Coordinates of N, CA and C in Angstrom, one line a residue:
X1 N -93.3 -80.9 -50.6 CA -93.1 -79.4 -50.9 C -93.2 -79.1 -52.4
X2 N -92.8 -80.4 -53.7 CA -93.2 -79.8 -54.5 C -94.1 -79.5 -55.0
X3 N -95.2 -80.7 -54.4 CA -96.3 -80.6 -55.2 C -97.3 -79.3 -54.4
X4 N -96.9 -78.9 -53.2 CA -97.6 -77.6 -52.4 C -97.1 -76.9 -53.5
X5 N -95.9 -76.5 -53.8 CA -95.0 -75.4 -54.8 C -95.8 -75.0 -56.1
X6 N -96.4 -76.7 -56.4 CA -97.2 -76.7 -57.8 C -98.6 -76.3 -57.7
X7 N -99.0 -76.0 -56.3 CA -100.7 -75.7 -56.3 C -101.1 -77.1 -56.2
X8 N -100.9 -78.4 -55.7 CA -101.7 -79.5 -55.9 C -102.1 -79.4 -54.6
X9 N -103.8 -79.5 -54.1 CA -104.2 -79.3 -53.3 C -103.6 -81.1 -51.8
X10 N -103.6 -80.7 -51.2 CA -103.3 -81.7 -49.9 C -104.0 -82.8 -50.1
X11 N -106.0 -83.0 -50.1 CA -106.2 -84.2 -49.9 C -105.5 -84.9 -52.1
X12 N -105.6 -84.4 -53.2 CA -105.0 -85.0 -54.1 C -103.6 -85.9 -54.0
X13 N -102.9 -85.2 -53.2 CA -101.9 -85.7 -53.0 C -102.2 -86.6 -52.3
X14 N -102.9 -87.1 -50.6 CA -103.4 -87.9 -50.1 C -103.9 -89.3 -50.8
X15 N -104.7 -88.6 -51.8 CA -105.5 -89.3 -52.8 C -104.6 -90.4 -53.6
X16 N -103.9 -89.6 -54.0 CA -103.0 -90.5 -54.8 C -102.0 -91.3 -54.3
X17 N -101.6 -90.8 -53.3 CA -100.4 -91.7 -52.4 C -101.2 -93.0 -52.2
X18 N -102.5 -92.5 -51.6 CA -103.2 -94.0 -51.0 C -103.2 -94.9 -52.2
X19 N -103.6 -94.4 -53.8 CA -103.5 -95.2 -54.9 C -102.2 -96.1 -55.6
X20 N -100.9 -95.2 -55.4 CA -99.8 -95.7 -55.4 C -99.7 -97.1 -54.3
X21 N -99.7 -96.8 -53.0 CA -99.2 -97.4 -52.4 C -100.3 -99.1 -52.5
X22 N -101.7 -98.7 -52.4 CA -102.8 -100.1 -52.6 C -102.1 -100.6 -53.8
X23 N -102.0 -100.1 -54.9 CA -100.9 -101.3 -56.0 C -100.1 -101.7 -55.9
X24 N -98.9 -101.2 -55.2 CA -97.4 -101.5 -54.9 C -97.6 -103.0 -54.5
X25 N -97.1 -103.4 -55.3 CA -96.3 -105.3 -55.2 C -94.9 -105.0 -54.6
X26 N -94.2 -104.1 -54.3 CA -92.8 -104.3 -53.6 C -92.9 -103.0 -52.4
X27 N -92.0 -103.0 -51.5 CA -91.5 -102.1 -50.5 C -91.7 -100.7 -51.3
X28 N -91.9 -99.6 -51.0 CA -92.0 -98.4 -50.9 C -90.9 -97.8 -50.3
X29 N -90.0 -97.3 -50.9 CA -88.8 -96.5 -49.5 C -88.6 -95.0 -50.3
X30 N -89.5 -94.5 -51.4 CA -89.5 -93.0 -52.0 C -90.7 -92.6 -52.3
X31 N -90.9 -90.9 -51.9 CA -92.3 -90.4 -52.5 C -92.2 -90.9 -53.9
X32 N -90.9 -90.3 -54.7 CA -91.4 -90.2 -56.1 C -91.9 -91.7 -56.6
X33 N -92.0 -92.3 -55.9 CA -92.7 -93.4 -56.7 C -94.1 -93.5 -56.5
X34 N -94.7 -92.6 -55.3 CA -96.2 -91.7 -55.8 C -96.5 -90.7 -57.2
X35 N -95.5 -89.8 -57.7 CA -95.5 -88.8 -58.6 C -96.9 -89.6 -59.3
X36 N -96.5 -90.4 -60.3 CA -97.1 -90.8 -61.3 C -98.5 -90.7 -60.6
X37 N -99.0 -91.5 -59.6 CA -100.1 -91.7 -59.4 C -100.8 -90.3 -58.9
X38 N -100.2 -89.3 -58.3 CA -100.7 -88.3 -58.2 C -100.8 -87.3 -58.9
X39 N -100.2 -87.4 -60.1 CA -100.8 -86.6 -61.2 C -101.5 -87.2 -61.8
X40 N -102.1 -88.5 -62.0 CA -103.1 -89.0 -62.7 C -104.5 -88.2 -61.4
X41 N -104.4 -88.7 -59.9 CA -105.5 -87.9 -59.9 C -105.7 -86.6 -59.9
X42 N -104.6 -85.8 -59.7 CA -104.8 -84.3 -60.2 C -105.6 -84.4 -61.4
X43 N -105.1 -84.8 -62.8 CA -105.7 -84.6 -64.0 C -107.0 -85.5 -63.5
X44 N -107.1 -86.4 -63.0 CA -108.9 -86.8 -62.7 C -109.3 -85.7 -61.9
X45 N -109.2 -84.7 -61.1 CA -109.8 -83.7 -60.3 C -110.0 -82.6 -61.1
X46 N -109.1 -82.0 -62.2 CA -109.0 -81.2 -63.3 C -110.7 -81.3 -63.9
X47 N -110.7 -82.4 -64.6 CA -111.7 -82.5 -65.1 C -112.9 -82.5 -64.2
X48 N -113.3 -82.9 -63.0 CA -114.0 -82.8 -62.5 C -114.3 -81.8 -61.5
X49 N -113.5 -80.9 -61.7 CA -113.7 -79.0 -60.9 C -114.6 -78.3 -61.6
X50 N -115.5 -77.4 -61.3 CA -115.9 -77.0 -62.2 C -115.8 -75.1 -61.4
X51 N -115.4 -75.5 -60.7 CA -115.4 -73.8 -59.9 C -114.1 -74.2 -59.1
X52 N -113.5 -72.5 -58.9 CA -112.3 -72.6 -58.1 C -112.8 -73.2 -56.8
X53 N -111.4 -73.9 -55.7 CA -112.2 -74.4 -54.7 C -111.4 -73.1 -53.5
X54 N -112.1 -72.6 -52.7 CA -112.7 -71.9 -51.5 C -111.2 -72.0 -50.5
X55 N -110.5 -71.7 -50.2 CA -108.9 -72.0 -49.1 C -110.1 -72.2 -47.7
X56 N -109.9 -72.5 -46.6 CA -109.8 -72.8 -45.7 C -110.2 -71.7 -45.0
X57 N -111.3 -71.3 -44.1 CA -111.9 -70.3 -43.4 C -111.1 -70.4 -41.8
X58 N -110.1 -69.0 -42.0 CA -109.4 -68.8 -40.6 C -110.1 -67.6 -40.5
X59 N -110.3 -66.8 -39.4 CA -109.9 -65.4 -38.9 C -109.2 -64.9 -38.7
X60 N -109.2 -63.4 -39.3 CA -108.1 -62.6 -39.1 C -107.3 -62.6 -38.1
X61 N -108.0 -63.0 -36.3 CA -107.1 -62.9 -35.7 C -106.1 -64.2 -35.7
X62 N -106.8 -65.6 -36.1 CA -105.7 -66.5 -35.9 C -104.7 -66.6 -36.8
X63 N -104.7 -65.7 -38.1 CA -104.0 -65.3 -39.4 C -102.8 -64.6 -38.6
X64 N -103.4 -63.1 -37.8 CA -102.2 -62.6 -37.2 C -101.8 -62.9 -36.5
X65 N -102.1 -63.3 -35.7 CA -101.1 -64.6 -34.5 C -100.1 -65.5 -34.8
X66 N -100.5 -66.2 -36.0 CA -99.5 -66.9 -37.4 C -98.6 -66.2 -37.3
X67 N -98.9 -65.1 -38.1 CA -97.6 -63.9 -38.5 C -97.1 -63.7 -37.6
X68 N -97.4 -63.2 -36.6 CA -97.0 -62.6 -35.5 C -95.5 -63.1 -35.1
X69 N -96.1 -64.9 -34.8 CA -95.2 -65.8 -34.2 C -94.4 -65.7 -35.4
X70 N -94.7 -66.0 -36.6 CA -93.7 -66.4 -37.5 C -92.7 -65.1 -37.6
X71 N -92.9 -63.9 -37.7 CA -92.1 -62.6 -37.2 C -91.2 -62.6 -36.1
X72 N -91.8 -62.9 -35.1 CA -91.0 -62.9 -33.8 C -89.6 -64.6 -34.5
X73 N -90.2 -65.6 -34.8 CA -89.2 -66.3 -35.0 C -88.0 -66.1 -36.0
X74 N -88.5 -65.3 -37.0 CA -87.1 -64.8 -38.3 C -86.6 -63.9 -37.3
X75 N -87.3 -62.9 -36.4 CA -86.7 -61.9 -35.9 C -85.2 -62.6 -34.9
X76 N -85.7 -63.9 -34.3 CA -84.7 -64.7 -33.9 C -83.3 -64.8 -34.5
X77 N -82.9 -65.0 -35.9 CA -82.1 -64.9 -36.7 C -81.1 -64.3 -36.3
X78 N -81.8 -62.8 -35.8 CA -80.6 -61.8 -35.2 C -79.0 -61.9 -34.4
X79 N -79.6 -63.5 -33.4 CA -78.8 -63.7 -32.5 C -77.6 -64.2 -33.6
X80 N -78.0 -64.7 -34.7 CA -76.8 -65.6 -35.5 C -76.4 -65.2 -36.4
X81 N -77.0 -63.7 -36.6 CA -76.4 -62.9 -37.5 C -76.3 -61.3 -37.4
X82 N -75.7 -61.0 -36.5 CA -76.3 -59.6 -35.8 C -75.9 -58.3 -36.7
X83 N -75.1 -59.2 -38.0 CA -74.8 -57.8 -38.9 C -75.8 -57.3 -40.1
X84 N -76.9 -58.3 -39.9 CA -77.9 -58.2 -40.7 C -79.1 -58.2 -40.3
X85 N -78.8 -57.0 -38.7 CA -80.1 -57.2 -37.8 C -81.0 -56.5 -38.9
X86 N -80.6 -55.6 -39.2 CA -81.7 -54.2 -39.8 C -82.6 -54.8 -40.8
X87 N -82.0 -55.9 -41.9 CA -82.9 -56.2 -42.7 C -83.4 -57.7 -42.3
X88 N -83.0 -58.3 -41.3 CA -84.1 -59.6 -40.5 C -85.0 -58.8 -39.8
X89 N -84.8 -57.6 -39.1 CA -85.7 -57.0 -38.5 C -87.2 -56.4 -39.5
X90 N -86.5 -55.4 -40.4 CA -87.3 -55.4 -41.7 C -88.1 -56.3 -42.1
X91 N -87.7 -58.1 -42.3 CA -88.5 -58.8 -43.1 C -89.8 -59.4 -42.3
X92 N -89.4 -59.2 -40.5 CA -90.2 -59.7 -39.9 C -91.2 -58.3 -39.5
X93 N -90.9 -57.2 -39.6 CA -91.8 -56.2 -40.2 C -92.7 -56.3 -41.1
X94 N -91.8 -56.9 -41.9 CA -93.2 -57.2 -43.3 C -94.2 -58.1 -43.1
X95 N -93.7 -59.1 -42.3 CA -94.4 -60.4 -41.9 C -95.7 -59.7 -41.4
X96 N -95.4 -59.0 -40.2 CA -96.3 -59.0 -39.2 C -97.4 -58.2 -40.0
X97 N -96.7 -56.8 -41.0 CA -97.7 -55.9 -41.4 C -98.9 -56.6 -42.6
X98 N -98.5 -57.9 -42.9 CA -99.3 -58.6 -43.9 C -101.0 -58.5 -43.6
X99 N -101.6 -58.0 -44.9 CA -102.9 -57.7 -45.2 C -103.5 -59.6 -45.1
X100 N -104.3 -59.3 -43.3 CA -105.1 -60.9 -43.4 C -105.9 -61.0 -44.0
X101 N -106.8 -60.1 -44.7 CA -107.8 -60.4 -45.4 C -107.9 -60.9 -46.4
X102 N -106.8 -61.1 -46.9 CA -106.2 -62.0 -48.5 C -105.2 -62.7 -48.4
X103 N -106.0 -64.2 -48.4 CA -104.5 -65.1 -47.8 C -103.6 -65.3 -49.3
X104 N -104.8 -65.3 -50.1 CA -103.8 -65.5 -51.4 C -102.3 -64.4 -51.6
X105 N -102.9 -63.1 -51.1 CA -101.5 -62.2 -51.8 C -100.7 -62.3 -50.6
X106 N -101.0 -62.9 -49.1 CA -99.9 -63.0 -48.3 C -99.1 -63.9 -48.6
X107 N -99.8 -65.0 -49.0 CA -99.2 -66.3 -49.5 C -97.8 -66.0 -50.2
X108 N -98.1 -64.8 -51.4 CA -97.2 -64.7 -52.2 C -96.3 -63.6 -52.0
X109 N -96.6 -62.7 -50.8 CA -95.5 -62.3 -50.3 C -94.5 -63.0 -49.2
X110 N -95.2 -64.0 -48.3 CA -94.5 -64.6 -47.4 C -93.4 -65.5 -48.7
X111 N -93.8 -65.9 -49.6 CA -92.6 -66.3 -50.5 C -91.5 -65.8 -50.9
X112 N -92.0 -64.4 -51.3 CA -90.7 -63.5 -52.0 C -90.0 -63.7 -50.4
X113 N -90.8 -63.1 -49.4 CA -89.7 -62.7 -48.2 C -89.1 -64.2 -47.2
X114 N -89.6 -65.3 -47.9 CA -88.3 -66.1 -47.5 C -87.1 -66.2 -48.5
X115 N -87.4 -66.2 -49.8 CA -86.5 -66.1 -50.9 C -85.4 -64.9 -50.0
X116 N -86.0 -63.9 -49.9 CA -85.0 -62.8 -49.5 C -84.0 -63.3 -48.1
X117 N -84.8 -64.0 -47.3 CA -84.1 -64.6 -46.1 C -83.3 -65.5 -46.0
X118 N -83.4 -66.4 -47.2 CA -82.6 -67.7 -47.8 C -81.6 -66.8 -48.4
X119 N -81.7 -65.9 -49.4 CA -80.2 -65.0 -49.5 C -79.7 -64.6 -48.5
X120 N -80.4 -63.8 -47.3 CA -79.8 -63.3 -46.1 C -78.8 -64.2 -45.2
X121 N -79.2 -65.4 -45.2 CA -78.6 -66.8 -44.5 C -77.4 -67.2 -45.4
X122 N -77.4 -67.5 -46.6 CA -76.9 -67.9 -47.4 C -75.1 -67.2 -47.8
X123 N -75.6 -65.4 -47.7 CA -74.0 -64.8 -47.5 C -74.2 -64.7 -46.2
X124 N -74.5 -64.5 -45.4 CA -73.7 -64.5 -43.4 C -73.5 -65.6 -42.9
X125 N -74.4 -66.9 -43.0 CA -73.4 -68.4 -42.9 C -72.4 -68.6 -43.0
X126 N -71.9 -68.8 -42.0 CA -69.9 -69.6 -41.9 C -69.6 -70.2 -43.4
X127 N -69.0 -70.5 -43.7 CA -68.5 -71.0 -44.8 C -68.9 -72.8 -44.5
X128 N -68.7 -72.7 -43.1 CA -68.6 -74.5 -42.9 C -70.1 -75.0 -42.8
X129 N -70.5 -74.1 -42.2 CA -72.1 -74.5 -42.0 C -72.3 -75.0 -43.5
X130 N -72.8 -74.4 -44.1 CA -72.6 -73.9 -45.8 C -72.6 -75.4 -45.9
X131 N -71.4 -75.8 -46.3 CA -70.8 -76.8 -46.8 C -71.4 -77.8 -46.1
X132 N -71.5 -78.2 -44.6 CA -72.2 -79.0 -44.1 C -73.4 -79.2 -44.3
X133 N -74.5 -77.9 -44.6 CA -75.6 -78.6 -45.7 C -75.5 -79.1 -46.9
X134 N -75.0 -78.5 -47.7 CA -74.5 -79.4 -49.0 C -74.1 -80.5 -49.1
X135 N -73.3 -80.9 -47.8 CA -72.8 -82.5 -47.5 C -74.6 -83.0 -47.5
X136 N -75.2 -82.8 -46.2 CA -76.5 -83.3 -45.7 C -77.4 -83.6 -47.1
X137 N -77.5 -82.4 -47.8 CA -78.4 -82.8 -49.2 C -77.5 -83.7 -50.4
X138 N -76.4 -83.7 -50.4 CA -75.6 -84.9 -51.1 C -76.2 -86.1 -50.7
X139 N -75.9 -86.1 -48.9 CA -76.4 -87.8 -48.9 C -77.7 -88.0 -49.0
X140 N -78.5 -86.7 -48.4 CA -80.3 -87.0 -48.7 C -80.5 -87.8 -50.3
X141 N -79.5 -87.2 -50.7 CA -80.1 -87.3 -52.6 C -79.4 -88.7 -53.0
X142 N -78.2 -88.9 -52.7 CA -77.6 -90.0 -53.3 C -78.3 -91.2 -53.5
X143 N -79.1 -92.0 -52.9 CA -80.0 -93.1 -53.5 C -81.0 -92.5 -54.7
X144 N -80.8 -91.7 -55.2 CA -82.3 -91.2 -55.6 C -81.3 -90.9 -57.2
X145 N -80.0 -90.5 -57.2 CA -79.3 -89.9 -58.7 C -79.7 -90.6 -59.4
X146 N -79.8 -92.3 -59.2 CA -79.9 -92.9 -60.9 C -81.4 -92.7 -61.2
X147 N -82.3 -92.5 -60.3 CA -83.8 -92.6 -60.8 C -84.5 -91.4 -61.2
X148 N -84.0 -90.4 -60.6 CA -84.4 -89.0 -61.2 C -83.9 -88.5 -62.6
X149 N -84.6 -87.4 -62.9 CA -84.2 -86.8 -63.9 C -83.3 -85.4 -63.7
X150 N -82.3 -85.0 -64.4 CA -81.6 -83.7 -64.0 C -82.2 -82.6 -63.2
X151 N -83.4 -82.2 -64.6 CA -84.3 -81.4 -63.4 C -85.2 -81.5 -62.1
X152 N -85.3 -82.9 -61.9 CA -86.2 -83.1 -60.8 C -84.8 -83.0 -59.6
X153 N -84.0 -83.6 -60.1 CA -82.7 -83.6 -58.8 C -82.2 -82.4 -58.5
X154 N -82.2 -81.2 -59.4 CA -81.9 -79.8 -59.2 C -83.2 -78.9 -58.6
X155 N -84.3 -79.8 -59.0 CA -85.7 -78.8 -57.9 C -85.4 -79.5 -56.8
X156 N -85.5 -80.7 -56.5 CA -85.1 -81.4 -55.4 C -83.8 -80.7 -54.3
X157 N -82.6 -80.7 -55.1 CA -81.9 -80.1 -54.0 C -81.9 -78.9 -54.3
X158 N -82.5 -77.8 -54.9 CA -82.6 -76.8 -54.1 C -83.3 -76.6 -53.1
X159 N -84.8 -77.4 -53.2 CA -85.8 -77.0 -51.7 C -85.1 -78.1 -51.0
X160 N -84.3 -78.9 -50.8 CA -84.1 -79.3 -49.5 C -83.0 -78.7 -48.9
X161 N -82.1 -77.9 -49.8 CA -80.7 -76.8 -49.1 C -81.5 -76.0 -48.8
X162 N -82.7 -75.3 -49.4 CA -83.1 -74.3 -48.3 C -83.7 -75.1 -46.8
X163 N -84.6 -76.0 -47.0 CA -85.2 -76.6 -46.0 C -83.7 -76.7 -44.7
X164 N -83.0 -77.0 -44.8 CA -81.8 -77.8 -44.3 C -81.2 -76.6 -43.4
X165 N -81.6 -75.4 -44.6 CA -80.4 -74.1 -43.9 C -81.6 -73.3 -42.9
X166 N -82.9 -73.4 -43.4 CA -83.6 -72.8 -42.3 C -83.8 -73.8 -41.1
X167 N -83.9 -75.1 -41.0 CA -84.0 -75.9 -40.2 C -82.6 -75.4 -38.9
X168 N -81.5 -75.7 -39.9 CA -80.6 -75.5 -39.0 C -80.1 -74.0 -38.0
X169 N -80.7 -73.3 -38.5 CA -81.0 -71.8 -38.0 C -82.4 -71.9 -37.7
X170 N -83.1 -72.5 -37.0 CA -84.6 -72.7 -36.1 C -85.4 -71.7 -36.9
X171 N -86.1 -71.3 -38.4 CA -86.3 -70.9 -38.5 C -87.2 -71.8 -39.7
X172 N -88.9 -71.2 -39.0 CA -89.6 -71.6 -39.8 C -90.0 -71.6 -41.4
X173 N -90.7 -72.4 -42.5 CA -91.2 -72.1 -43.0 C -91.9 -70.7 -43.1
X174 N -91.7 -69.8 -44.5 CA -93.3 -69.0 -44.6 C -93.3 -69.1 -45.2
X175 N -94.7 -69.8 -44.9 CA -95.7 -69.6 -45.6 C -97.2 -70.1 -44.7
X176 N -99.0 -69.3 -45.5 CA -99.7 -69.9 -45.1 C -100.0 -71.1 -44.6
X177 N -99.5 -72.0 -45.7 CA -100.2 -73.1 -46.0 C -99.7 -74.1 -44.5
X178 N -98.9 -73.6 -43.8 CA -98.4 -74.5 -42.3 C -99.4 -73.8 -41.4
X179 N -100.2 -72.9 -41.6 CA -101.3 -72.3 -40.7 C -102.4 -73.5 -40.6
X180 N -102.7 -74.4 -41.5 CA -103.4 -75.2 -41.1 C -102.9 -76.4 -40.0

């Protein structure tokens, strides 16, 4: 997720994992021990781009059907939070009303409006739930504190507390990029 977050196209990442892992002399048990090698071939694809590259040719109708479903499933939400039907209802309004003809600016609306839904979740969650993801991303992270850096462990656990709290409220990703 971070490197999607960063714009690094899917096969680079591919690319580079497969390079990390052919050198590895010991066991593999974390991505970040791809990082390095995947930003070496980012910066080798850098240089050799010479035009932006093209997203993936859907049609509008399987764009809206995306939405659609993805709509209908925030609209789900309702049952676990019914005092905040009006604005789950709202955001899966938004969803559905999204302009298919530009995946780029849906892209970047389907963001803002999970941000808005990750706050929605975040004050109507029990207190305990809450805290039970925070437990879950504690122990996800704990092998990983001495090797990271402050800020990679604080980008790190914030996308995985959201990942954790929409997971646990059946509530997908939005965004395009799971359309493929």
């Amino acid at each position: 997720e971070t490197w999607k977050d960063q714009g690094v196209p899917l096969e680079i990442v591919l690319k580079g994992m497969d390079r990390a892992f052919s050198k590895a002399k010991r066991k593999i048990s974390s991505l970040a021990y791809c990082a390095n090698a995947i930003a070496a071939v980012t910066e080798e694809q850098k240089e050799l781009r010479t035009e932006e590259p093209s997203p993936p040719e859907f049609s509008a109708e399987e764009v809206q059907r995306y939405l659609d479903r993805l709509a209908d499933e925030v609209r789900g939400l309702t049952k676990h939070f019914p005092d905040f039907t009006e604005q789950i209802e709202r955001i899966g309004d938004t969803i559905r009303g999204q302009d298919t003809s530009n995946l780029r600016s849906g892209e970047t609306a389907l963001s803002a409006l999970e941000e808005k839904l990750i706050a929605i979740m975040r004050i109507a969650a029990e207190d305990e739930a809450l805290i039970e993801v925070q437990r879950e991303v504690e122990g996800s992270l704990a092998p990983f504190r001495s090797k990271m850096t402050v800020e990679q462990l604080a980008m790190l656990e914030q996308q995985l507390s959201k990942r954790k709290l929409m997971e646990r409220y059946g509530v997908p990703r939005l965004s395009l990029f799971y359309l493929i």
